[in-house]
Tab-separated table of C-alpha atoms in Angstrom:
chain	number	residue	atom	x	y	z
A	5	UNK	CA	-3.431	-56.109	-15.518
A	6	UNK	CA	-4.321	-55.743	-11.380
A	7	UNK	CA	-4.298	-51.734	-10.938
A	8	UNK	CA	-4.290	-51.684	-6.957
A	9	UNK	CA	-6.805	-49.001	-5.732
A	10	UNK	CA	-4.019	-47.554	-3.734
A	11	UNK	CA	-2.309	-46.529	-6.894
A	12	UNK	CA	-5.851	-45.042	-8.336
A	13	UNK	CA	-6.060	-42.967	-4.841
A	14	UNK	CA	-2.457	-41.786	-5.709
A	15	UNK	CA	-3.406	-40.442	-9.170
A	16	UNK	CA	-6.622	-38.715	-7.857
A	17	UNK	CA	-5.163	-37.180	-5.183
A	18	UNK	CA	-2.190	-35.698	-7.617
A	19	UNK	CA	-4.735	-34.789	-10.322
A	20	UNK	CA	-7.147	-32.751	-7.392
A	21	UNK	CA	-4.181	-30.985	-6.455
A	22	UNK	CA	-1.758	-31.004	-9.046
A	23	UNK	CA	0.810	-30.613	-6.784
A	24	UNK	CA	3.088	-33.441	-5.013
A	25	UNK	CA	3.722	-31.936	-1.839
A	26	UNK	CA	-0.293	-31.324	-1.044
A	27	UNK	CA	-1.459	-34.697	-3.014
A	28	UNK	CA	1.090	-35.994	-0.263
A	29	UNK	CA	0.144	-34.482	2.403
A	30	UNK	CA	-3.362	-34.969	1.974
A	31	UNK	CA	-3.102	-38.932	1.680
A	32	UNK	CA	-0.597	-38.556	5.022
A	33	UNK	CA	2.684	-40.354	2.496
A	34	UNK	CA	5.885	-39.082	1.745
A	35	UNK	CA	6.647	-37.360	-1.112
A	36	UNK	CA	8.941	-39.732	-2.999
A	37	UNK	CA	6.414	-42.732	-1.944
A	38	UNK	CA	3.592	-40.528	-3.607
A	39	UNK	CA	5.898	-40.253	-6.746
A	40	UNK	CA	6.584	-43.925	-6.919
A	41	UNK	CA	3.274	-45.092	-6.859
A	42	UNK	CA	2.093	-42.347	-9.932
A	43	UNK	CA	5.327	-44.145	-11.765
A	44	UNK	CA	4.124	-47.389	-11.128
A	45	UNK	CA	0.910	-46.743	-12.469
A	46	UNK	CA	2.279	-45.013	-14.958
A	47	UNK	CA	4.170	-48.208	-15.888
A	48	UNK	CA	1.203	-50.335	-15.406
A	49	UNK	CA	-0.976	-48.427	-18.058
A	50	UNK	CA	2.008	-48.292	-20.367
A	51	UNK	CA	1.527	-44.180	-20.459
A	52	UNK	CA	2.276	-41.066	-18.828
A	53	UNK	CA	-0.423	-39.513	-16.384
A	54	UNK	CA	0.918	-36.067	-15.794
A	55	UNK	CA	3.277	-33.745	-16.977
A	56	UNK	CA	5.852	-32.885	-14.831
A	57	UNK	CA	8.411	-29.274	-14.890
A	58	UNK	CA	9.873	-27.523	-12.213
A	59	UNK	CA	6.759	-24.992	-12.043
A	60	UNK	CA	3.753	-27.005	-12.778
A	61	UNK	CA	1.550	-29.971	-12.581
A	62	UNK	CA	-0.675	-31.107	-15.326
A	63	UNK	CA	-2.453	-33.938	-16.701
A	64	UNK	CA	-1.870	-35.294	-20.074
A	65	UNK	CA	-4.872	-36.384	-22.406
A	66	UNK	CA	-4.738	-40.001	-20.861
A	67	UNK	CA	-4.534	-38.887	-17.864
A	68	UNK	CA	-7.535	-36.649	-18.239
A	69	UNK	CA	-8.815	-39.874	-19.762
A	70	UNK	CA	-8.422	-42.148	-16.976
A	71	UNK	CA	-10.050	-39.452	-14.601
A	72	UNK	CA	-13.377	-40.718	-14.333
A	73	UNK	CA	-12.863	-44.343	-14.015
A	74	UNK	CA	-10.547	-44.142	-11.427
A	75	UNK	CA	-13.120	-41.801	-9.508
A	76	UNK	CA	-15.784	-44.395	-9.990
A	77	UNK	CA	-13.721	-47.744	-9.182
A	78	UNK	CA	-13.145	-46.156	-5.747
A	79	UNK	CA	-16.330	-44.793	-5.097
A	80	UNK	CA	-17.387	-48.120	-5.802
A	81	UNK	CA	-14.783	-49.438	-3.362
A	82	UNK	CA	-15.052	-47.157	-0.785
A	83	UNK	CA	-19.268	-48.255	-0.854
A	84	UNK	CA	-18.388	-52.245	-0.820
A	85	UNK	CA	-16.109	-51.319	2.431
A	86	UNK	CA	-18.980	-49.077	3.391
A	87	UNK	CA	-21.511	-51.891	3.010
A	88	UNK	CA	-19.515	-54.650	4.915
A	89	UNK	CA	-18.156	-52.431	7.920
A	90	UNK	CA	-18.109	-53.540	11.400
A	91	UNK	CA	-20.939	-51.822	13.089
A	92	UNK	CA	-18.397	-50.696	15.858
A	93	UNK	CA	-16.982	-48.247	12.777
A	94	UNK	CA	-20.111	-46.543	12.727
A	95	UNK	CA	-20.246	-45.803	16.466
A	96	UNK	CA	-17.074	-43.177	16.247
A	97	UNK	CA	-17.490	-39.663	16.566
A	98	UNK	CA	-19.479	-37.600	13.118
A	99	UNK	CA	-17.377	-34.872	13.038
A	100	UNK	CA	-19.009	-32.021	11.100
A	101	UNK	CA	-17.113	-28.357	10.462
A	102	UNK	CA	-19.815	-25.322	11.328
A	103	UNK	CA	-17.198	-23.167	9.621
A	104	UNK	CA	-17.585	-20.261	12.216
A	105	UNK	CA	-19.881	-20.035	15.170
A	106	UNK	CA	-23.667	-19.151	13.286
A	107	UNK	CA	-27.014	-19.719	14.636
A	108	UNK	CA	-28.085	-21.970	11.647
A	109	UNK	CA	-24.998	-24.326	12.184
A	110	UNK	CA	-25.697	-24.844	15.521
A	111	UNK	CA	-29.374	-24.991	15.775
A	112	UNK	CA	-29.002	-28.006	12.822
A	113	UNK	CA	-26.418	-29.903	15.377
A	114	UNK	CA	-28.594	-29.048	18.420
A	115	UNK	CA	-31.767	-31.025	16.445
A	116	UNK	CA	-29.198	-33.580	15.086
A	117	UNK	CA	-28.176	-34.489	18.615
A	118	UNK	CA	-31.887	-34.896	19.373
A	119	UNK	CA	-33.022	-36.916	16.926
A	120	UNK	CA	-29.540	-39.352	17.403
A	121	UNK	CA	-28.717	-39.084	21.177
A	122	UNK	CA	-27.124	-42.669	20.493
A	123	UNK	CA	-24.095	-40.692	18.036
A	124	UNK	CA	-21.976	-38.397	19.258
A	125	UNK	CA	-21.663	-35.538	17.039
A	126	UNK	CA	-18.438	-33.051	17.209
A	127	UNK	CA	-18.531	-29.686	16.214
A	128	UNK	CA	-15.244	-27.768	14.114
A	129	UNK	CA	-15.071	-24.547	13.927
A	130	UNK	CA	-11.866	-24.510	11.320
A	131	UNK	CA	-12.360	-23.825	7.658
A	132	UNK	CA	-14.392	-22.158	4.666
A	133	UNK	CA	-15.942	-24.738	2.792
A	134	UNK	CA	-13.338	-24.543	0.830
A	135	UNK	CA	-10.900	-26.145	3.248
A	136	UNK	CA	-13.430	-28.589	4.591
A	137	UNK	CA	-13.843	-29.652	0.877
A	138	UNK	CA	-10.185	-30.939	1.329
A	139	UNK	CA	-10.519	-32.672	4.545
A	140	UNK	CA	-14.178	-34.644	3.482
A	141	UNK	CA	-12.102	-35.802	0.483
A	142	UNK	CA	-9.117	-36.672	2.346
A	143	UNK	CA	-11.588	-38.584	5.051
A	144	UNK	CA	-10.860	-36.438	7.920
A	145	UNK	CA	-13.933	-34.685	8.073
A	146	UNK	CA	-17.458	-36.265	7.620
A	147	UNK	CA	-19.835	-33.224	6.521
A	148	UNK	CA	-19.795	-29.550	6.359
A	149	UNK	CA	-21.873	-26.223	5.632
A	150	UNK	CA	-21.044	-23.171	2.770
A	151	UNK	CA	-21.181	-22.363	-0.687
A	152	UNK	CA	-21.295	-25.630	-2.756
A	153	UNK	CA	-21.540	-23.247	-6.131
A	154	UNK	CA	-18.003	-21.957	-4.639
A	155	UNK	CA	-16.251	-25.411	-4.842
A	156	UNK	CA	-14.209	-26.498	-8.042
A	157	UNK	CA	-16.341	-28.295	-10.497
A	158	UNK	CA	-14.255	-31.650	-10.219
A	159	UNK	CA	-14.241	-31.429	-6.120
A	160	UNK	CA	-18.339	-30.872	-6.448
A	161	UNK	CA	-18.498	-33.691	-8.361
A	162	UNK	CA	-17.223	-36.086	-5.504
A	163	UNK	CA	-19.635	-34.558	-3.240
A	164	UNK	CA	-23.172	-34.259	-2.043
A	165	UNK	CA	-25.189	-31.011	-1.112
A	166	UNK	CA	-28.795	-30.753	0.509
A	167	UNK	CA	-29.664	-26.822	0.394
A	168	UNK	CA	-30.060	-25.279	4.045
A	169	UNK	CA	-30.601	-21.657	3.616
A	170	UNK	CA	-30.557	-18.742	2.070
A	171	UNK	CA	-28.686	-17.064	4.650
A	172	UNK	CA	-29.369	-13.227	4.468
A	173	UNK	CA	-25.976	-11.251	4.185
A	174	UNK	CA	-24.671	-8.425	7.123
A	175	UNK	CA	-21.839	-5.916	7.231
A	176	UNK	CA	-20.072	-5.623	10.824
A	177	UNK	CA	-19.240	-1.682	11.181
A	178	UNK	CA	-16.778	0.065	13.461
A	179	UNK	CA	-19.182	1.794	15.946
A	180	UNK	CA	-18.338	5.479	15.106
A	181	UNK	CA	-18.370	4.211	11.407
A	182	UNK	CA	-21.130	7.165	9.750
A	183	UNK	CA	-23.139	4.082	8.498
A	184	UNK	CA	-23.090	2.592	12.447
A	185	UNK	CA	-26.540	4.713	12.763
A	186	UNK	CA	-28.664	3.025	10.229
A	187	UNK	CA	-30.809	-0.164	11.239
A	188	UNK	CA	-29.550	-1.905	8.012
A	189	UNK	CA	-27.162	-0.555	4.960
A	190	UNK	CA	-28.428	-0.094	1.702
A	191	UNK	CA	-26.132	-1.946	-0.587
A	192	UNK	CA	-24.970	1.263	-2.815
A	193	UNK	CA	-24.263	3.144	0.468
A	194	UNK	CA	-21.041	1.360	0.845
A	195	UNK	CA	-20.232	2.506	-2.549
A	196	UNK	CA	-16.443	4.049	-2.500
A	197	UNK	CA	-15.729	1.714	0.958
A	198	UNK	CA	-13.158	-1.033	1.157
A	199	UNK	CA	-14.922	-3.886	2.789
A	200	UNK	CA	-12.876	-7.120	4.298
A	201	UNK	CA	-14.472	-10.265	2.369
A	202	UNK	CA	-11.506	-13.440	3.576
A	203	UNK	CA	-9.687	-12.412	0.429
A	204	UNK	CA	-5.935	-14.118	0.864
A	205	UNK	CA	-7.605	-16.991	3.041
A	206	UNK	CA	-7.029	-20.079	0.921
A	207	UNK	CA	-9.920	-22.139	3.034
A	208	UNK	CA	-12.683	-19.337	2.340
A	209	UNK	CA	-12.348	-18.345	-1.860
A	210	UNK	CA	-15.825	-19.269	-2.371
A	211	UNK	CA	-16.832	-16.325	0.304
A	212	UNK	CA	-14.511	-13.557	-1.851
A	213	UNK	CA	-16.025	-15.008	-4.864
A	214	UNK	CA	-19.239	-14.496	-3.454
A	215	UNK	CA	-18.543	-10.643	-2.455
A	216	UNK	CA	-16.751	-10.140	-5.723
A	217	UNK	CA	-20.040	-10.981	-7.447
A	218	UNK	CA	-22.130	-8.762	-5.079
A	219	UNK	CA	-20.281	-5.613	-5.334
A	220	UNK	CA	-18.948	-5.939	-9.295
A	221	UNK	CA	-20.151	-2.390	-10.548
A	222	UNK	CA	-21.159	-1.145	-7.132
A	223	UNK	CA	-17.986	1.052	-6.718
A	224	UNK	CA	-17.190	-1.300	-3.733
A	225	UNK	CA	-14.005	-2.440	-3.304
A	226	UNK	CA	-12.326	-5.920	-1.642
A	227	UNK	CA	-9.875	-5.491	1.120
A	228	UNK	CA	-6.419	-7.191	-0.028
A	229	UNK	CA	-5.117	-10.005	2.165
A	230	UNK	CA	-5.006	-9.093	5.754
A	231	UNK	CA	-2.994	-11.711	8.403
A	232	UNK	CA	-4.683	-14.739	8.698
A	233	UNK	CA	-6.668	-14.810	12.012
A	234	UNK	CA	-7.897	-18.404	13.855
A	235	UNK	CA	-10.265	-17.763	16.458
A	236	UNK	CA	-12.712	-15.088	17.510
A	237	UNK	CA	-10.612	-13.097	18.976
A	238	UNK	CA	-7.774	-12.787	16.776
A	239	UNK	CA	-10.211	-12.180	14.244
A	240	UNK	CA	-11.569	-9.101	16.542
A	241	UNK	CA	-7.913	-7.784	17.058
A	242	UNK	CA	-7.234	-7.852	13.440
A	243	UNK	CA	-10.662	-6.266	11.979
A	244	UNK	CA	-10.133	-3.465	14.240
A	245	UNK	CA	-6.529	-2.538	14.069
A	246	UNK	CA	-7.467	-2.411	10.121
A	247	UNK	CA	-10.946	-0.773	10.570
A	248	UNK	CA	-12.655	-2.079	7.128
A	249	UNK	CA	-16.455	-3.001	7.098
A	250	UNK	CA	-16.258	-6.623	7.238
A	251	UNK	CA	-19.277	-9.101	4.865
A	252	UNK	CA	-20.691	-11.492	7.199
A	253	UNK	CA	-24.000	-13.169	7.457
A	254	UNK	CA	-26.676	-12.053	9.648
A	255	UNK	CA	-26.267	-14.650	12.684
A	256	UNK	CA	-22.488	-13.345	12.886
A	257	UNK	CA	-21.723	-13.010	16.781
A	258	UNK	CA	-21.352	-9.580	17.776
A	259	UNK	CA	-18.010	-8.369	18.168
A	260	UNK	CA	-16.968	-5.395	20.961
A	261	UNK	CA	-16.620	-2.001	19.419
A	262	UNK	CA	-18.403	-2.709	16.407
A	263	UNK	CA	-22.218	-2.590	15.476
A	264	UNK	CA	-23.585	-5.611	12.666
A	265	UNK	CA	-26.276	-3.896	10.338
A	266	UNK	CA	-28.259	-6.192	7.306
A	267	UNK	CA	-27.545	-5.343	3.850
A	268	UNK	CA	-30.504	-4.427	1.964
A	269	UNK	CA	-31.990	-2.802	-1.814
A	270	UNK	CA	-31.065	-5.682	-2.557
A	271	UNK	CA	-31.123	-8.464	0.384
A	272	UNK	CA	-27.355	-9.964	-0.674
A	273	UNK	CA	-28.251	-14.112	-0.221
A	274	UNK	CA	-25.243	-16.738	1.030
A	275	UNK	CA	-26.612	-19.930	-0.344
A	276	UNK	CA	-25.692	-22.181	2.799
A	277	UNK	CA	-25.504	-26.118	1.683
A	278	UNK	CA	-25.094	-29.396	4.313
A	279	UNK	CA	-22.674	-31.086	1.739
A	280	UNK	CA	-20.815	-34.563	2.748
A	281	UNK	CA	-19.036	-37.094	0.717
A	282	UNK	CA	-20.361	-39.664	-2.043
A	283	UNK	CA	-20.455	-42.999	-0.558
A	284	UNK	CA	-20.032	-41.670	2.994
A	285	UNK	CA	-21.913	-43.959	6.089
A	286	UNK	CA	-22.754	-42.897	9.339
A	287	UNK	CA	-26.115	-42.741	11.200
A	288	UNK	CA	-25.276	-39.214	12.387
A	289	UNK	CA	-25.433	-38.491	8.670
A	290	UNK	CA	-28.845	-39.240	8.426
A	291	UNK	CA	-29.564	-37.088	12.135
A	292	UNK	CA	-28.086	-33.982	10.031
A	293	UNK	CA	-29.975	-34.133	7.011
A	294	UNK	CA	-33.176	-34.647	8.986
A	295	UNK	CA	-32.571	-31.728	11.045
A	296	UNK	CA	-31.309	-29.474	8.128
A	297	UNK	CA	-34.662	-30.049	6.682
A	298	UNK	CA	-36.993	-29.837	9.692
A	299	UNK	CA	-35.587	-26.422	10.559
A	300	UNK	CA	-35.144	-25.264	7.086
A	301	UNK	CA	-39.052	-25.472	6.342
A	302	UNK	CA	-40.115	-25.102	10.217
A	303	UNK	CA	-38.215	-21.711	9.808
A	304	UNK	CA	-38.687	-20.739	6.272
A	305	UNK	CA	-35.446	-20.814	5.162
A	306	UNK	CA	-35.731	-21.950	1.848
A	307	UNK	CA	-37.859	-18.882	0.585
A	308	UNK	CA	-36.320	-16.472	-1.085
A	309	UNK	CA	-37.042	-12.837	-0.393
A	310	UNK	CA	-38.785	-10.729	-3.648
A	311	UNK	CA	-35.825	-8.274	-3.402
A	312	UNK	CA	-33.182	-10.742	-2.560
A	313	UNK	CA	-30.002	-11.225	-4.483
A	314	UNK	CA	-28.353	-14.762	-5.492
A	315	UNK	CA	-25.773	-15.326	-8.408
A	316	UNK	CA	-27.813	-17.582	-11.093
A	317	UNK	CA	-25.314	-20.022	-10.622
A	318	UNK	CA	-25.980	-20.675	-6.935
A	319	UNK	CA	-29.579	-20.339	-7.680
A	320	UNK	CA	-29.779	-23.439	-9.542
A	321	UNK	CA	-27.453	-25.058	-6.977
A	322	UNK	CA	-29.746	-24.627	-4.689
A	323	UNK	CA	-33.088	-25.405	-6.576
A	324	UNK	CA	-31.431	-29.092	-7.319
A	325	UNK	CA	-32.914	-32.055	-5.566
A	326	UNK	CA	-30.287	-33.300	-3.306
């Protein structure tokens, strides 16, 4: 038996998603090419992989079973082409997703591009970590910042995290909000308030998670889904035409007509991680993770605060060697 790694990408691609149409989309095939391959795998191994109705995806017990060897014989594949690349592969852009404009983000890439002037190093500004999960999997994107305790379990497990920060959490306020007066927000004083938190935005769960956690018996509530807004400005039109407090970090960039206040009794924590892909090469890799840790202890932002607040589950996260 010769199972072609193509086929193996095929099955891990359906089995992240467990859907066709985004397995397919994410490995750039068509759909019925995507379905061939799973049935000649299928064939191959003499069993079936998934189960298949007109609602749902799943995997079957073998194909739960073949799960982590296929992940392994194509990390190990993807680190043999790794290993014998042409130097000229490494000399393309790094292309790393800051998420939103934030002064941590951009002071890492600012050192990276200082310590590697030789590699060119591109900003994106278009996801949640969730999102950018999908794109380092699918090779599109080389590293990313957010949540790593956010991600699904089996997408953490085919990537690497180095914590960053423990990014103190903000609320942005209308400016004739009542609270709009206060130098920073107690946490309970937004008790009975409705505050935006990305819920609806498939690229940003792990943020809504995140507030869902920090407000759960606070009498604070999460806005529902408001219109999904790309770029600054759209973003501005929307929060104020709808007027809710909106959870943001502290480096948020100010936004006309509204005032940004820190959240405090308890400091609220975003556990910020540089996370990449297993197996992934690049000099510029190397740049990031050097900078991420020269400004993380120049700067102190690794200590937690006495009064700060962090789900345990991040906590841990975050206390892991990376």
């Amino acid at each position: 038996m010769n199972v072609e790694p193509r086929l193996l990408r095929a099955f891990l691609a359906v089995a992240d998603e467990l859907h066709f149409t985004r397995a397919a989309a994410r490995l750039y095939v068509a759909q019925q090419a995507l379905s061939r391959d799973i049935r000649r795998l299928e064939r191959e191994l003499g069993t079936e992989l998934f189960g298949r109705t007109t609602r749902q995806v799943t995997l079957t017990a073998e194909g739960a079973r073949l799960l982590p060897y296929a992940r392994r014989a194509i990390e190990a594949q993807d680190e043999l082409l790794a290993a014998f690349a042409r130097p000229a592969a490494e000399a393309r852009p790094l292309l790393v997703d800051v998420n939103s404009p934030g002064l941590v983000t951009e002071q890492v890439l600012a050192r990276a591009r200082e310590l590697a002037p030789e590699c060119e190093l591109m900003a994106r500004y278009e996801s949640g970590l969730t999102g950018a999960a999908a794109e380092l999997l699918a090779g599109r994107l080389d590293m990313s910042f957010g949540r790593f305790a956010g991600l699904d379990p089996a997408v953490r497990e085919r990537l690497v995290q180095q914590p960053v920060r423990y990014e103190p959490m903000a609320v942005v306020l209308p400016e004739d909000h009542p609270l709009a007066g206060l130098d920073a927000v107690p946490l309970d004083r937004l008790a009975g308030e409705t505050v935006y938190a990305g819920a609806g935005n498939p690229r940003t769960p792990e943020w809504t998670d995140l507030a869902r956690r920090l407000f759960a018996g606070r009498g604070i509530e999460i806005a529902p889904p408001a219109p999904l807004a790309v770029g600054r400005e759209e973003f501005r039109r929307i929060m104020t035409k709808y007027r809710n407090p909106v959870l943001t970090a502290v480096d948020f960039p100010a936004m006309p007509g509204s005032v940004l206040r820190p959240l405090v009794d308890p400091v609220p924590l975003s556990p910020v991680s540089l996370v990449w892909l297993k197996g992934r090469k690049h000099p510029g890799i190397q740049a990031v993770r050097a900078a991420a840790r020269e400004l993380a202890e120049s700067g102190g932002w690794l200590r937690r605060p006495e009064n700060g607040w962090i789900p345990a589950t991040d906590a841990l996260i975050m206390m892991s060697p990376d």
